[in-house]
mmCIF file of C-alpha atoms in Angstrom:
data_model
loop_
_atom_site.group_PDB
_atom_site.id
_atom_site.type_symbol
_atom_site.label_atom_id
_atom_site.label_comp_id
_atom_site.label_asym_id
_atom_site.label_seq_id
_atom_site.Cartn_x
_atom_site.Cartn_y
_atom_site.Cartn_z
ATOM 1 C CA UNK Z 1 142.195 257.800 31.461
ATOM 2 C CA UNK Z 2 143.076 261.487 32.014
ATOM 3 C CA UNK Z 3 141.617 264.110 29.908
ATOM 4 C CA UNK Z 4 143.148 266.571 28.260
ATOM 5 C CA UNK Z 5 144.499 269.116 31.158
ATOM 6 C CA UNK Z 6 145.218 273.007 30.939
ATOM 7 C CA UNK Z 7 146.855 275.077 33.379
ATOM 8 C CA UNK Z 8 146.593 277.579 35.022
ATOM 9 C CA UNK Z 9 142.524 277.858 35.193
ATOM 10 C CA UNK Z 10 142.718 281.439 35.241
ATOM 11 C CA UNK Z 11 145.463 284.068 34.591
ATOM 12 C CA UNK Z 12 145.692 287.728 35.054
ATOM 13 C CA UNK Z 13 148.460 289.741 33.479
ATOM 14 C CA UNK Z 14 149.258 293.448 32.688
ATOM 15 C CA UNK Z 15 149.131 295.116 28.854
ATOM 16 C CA UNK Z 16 152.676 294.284 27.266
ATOM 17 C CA UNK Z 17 153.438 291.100 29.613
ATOM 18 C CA UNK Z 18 153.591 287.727 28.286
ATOM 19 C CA UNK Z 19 151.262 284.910 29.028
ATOM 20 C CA UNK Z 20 152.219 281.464 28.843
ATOM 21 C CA UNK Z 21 149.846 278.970 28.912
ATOM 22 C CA UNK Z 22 150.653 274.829 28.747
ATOM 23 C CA UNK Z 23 148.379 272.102 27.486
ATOM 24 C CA UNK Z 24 148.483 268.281 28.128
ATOM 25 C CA UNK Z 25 146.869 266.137 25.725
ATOM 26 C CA UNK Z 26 145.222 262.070 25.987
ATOM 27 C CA UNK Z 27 147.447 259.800 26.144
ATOM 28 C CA UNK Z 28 148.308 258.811 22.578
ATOM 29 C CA UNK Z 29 147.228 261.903 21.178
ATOM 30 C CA UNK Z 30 149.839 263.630 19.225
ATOM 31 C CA UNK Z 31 148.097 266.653 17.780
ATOM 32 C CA UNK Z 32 147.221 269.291 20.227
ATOM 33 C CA UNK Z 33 145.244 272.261 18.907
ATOM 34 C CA UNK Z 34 144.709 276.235 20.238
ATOM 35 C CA UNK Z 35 141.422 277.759 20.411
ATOM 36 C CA UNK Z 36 140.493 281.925 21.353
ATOM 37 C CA UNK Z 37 137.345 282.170 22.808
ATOM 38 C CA UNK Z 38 136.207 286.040 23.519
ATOM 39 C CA UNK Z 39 133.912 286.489 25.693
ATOM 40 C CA UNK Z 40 130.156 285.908 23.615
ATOM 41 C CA UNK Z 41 132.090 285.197 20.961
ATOM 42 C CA UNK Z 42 132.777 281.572 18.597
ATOM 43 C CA UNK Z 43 135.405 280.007 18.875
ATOM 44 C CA UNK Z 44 138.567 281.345 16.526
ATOM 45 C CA UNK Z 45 141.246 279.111 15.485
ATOM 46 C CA UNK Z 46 144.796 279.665 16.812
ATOM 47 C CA UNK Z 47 147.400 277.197 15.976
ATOM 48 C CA UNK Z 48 147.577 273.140 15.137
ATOM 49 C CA UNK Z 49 150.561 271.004 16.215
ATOM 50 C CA UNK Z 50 151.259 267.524 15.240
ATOM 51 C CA UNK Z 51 154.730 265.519 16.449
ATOM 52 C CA UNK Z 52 156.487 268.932 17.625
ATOM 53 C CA UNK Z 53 155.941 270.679 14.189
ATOM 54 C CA UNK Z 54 153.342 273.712 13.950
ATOM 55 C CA UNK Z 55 150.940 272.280 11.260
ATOM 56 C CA UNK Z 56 148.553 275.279 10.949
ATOM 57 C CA UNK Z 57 148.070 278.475 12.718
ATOM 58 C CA UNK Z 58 144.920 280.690 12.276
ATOM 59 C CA UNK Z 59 144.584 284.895 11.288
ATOM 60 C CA UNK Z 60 146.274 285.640 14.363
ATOM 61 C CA UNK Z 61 149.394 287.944 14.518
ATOM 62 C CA UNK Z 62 152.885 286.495 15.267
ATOM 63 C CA UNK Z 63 152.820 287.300 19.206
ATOM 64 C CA UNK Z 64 151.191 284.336 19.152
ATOM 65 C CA UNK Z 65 153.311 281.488 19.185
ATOM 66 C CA UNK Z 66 154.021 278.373 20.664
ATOM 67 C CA UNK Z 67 155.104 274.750 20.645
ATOM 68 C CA UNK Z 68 155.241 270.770 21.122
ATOM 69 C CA UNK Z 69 157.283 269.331 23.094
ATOM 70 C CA UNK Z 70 158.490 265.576 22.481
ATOM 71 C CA UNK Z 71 156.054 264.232 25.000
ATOM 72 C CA UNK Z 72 153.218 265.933 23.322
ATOM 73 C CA UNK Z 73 152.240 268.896 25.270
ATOM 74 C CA UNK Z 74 152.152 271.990 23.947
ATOM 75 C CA UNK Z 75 152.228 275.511 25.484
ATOM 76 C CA UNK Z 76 150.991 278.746 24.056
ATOM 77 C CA UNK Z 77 152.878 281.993 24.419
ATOM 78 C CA UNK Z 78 151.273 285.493 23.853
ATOM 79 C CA UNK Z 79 153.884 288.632 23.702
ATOM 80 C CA UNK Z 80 152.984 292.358 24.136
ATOM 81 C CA UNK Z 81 149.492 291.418 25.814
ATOM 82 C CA UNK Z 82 146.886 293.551 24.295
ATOM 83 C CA UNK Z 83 143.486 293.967 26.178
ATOM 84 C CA UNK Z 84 141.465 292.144 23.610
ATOM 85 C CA UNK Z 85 143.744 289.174 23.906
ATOM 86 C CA UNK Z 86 141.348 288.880 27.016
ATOM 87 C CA UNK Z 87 139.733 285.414 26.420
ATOM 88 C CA UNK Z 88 139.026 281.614 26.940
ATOM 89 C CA UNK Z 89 141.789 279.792 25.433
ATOM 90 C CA UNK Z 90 141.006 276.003 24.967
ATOM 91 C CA UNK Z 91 143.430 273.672 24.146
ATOM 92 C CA UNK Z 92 142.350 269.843 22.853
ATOM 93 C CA UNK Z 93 143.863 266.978 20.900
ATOM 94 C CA UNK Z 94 143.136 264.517 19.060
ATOM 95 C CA UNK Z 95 144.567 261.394 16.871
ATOM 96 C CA UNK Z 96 146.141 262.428 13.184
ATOM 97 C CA UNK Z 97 145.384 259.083 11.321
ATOM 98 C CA UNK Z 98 141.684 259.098 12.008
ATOM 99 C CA UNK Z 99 140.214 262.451 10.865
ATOM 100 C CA UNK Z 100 136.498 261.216 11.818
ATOM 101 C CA UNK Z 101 137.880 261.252 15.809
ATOM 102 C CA UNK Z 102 136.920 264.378 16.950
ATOM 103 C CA UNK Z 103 138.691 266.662 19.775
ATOM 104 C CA UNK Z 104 138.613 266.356 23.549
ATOM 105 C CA UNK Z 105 138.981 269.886 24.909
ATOM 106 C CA UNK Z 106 140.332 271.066 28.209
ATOM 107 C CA UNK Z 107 138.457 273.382 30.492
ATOM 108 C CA UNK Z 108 140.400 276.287 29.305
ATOM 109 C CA UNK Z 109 142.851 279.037 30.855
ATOM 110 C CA UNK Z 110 140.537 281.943 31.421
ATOM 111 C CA UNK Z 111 143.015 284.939 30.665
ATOM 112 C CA UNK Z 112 142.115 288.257 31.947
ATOM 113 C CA UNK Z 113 144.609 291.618 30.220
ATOM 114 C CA UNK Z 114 144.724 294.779 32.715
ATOM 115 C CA UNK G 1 137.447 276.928 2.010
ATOM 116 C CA UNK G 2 135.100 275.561 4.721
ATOM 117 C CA UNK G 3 132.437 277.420 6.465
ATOM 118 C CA UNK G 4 129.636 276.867 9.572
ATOM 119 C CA UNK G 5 126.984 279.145 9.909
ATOM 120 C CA UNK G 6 124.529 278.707 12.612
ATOM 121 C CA UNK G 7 121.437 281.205 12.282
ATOM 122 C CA UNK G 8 120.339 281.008 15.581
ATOM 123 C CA UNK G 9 121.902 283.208 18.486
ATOM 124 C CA UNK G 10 119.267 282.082 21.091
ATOM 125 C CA UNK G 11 116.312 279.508 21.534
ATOM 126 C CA UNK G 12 114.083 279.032 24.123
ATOM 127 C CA UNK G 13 112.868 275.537 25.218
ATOM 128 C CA UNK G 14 110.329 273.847 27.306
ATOM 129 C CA UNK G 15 111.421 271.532 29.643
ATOM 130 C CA UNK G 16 110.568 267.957 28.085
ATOM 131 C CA UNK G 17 109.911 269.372 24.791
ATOM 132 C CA UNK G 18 112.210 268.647 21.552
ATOM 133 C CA UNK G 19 114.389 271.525 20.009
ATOM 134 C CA UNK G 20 116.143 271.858 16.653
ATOM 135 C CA UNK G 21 119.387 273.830 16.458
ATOM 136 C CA UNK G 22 120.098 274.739 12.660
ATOM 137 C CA UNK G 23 123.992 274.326 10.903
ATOM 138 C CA UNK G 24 124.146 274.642 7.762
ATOM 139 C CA UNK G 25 127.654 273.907 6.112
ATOM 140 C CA UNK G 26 130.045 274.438 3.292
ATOM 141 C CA UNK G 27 132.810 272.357 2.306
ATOM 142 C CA UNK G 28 134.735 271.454 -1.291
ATOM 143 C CA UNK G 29 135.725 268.350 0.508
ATOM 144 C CA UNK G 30 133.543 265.294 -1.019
ATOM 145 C CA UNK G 31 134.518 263.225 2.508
ATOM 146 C CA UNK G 32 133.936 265.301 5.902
ATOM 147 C CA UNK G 33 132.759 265.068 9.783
ATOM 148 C CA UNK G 34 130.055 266.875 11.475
ATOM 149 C CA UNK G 35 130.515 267.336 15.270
ATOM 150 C CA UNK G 36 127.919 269.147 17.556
ATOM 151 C CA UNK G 37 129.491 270.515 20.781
ATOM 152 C CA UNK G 38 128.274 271.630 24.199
ATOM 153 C CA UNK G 39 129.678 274.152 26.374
ATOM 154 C CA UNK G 40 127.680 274.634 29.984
ATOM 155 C CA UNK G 41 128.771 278.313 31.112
ATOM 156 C CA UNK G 42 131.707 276.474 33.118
ATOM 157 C CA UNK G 43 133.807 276.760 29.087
ATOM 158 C CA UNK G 44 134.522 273.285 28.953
ATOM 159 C CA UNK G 45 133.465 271.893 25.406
ATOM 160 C CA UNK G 46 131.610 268.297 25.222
ATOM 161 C CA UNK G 47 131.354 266.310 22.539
ATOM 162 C CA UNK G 48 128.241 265.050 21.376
ATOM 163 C CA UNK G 49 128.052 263.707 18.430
ATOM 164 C CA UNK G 50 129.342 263.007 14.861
ATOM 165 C CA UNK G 51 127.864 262.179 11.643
ATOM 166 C CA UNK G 52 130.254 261.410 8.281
ATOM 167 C CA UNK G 53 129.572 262.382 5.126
ATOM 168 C CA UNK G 54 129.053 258.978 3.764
ATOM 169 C CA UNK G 55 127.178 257.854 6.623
ATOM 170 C CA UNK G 56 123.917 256.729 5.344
ATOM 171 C CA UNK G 57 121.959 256.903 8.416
ATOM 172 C CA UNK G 58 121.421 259.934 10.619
ATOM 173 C CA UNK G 59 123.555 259.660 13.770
ATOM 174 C CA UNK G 60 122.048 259.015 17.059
ATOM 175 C CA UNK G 61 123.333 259.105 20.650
ATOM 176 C CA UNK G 62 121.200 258.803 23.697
ATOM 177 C CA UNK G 63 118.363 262.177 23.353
ATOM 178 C CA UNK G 64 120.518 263.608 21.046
ATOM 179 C CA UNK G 65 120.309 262.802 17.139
ATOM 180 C CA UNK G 66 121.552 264.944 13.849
ATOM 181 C CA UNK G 67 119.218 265.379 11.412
ATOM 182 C CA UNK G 68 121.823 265.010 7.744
ATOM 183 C CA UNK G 69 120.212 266.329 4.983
ATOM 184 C CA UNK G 70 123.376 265.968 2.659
ATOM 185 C CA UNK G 71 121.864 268.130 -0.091
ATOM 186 C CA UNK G 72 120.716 270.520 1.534
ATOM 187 C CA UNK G 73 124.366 270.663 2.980
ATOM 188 C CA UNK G 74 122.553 271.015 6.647
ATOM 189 C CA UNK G 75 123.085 269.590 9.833
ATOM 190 C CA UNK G 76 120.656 270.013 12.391
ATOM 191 C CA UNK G 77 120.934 268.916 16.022
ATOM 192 C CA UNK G 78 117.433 267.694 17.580
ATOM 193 C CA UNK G 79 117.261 267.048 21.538
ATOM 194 C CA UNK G 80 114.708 265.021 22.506
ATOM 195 C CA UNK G 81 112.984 265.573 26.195
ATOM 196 C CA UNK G 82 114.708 268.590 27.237
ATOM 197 C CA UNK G 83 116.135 269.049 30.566
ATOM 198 C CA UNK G 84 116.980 272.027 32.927
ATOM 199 C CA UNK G 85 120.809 270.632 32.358
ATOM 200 C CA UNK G 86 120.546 271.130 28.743
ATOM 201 C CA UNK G 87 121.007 274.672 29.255
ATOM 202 C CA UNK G 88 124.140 275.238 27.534
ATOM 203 C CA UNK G 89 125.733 277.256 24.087
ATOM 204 C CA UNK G 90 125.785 274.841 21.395
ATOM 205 C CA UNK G 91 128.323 274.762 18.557
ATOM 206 C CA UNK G 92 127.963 272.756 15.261
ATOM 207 C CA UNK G 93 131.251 272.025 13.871
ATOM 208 C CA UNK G 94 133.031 270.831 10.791
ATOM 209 C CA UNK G 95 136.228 268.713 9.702
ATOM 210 C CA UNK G 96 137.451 267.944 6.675
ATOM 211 C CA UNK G 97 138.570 264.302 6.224
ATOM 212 C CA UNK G 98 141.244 264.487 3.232
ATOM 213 C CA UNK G 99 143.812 267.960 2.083
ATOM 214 C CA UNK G 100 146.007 268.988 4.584
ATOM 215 C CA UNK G 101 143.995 270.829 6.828
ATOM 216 C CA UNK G 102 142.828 269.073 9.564
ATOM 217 C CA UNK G 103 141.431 271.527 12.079
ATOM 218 C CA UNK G 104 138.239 271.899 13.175
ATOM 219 C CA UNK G 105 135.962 275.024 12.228
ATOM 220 C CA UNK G 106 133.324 276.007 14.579
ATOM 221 C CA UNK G 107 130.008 278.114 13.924
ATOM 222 C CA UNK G 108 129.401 281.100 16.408
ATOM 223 C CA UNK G 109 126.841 279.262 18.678
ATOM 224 C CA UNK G 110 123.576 278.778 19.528
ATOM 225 C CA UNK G 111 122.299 279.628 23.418
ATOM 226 C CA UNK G 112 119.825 277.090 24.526
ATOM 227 C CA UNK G 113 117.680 278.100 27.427
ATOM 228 C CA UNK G 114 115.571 275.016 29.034
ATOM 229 C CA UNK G 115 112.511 276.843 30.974
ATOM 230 C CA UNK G 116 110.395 274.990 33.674
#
């Protein structure tokens, strides 16, 4: 069974591009979830989709966005990159009905603002 | 609201010895999960293992087992037999099972550092 895949591994972009970043989840997975990891840092809480609707989305401004798409992957946009959006963004997913499942994570798109 | 808090940024190790890495939770939610999470420095994050809040005994899997002291709203992670490839962050983590919210919420992290 594939894992949950993220692409591109790493990503370098200028301050005030866009960064789009995509997100394949397990098979029979529908929610897909967003994670910010900067650099030392925890992991912050971006966005939640379940069956192409945004569910959730974190303290994060609205440059942030993304969506679901009817086969269940999900990319993340970022507008007007800002240096501190440098980061490890993890995506993962997971099953809705059975809340005691926990994620499977990606390996993350390592993006790098210049 | 639901919170993690990990008190420990970094803990040293020997090799073959046992460590504890402290989580201590909050949560209005009678019915919730506890995860524990590895990330090696390569980012990706692996799942360890899970205890429910109406489990009644402490969840075990392979060297690692969480140490569920309900009352004390604490979740500790103990690794038995530490190895060199147990160097790694560590993240305790939290879901609640009913409400609408269903995302995970991490703590910051604890650094584990295995030493010969």
């Amino acid at each position: 069974e594939a894992g949950v895949t993220q692409s591109p591994t790493h990503l370098i972009k200028t301050r005030g591009q866009q960064a789009t970043l995509r997100c394949s989840p397990i098979s029979g997975h529908t929610s897909v979830y967003w994670y910010q990891q900067a650099l030392g840092l925890g992991l912050q809480f971006l966005l939640w989709y379940d069956e192409g609707e945004e569910r959730n989305r974190g303290n994060f401004p609205p440059r942030f966005s993304g969506r679901q798409f009817p086969n269940y992957s999900s990319e993340l946009n970022v507008n007007a990159l800002e240096l501190e959006d440098s980061a490890l963004y993890l995506c993962a997913s997971s099953v809705t009905w059975d809340r005691s499942y926990g994620y499977t994570f990606g390996s993350g798109t390592r993006l790098t603002v210049v | 609201a639901q919170k993690i808090t990990q008190t420990q940024p970094g803990m040293f190790v020997q090799e073959k010895e046992a460590v504890t890495l402290d989580c201590t939770y909050d949560t209005s939610d009678p019915s919730y999960g506890l995860f524990w999470y590895k990330q090696p420095s390569s980012g990706e994050m692996i799942f360890l293992i899970y205890q429910g809040s109406y489990d009644q005994q402490n969840a075990t899997e392979g060297r690692y087992s969480l140490n569920f002291q309900k009352a004390r709203k604490s979740a500790n992670l103990v690794i038995s037999a530490s190895q060199l490839g147990d160097s790694a962050m560590y993240f305790c983590a939290m879901r609640e099972l009913t409400g609408t919210a269903s995302k995970l919420t991490f703590g910051t992290g604890t650094r584990l550092q295995v030493t010969l």
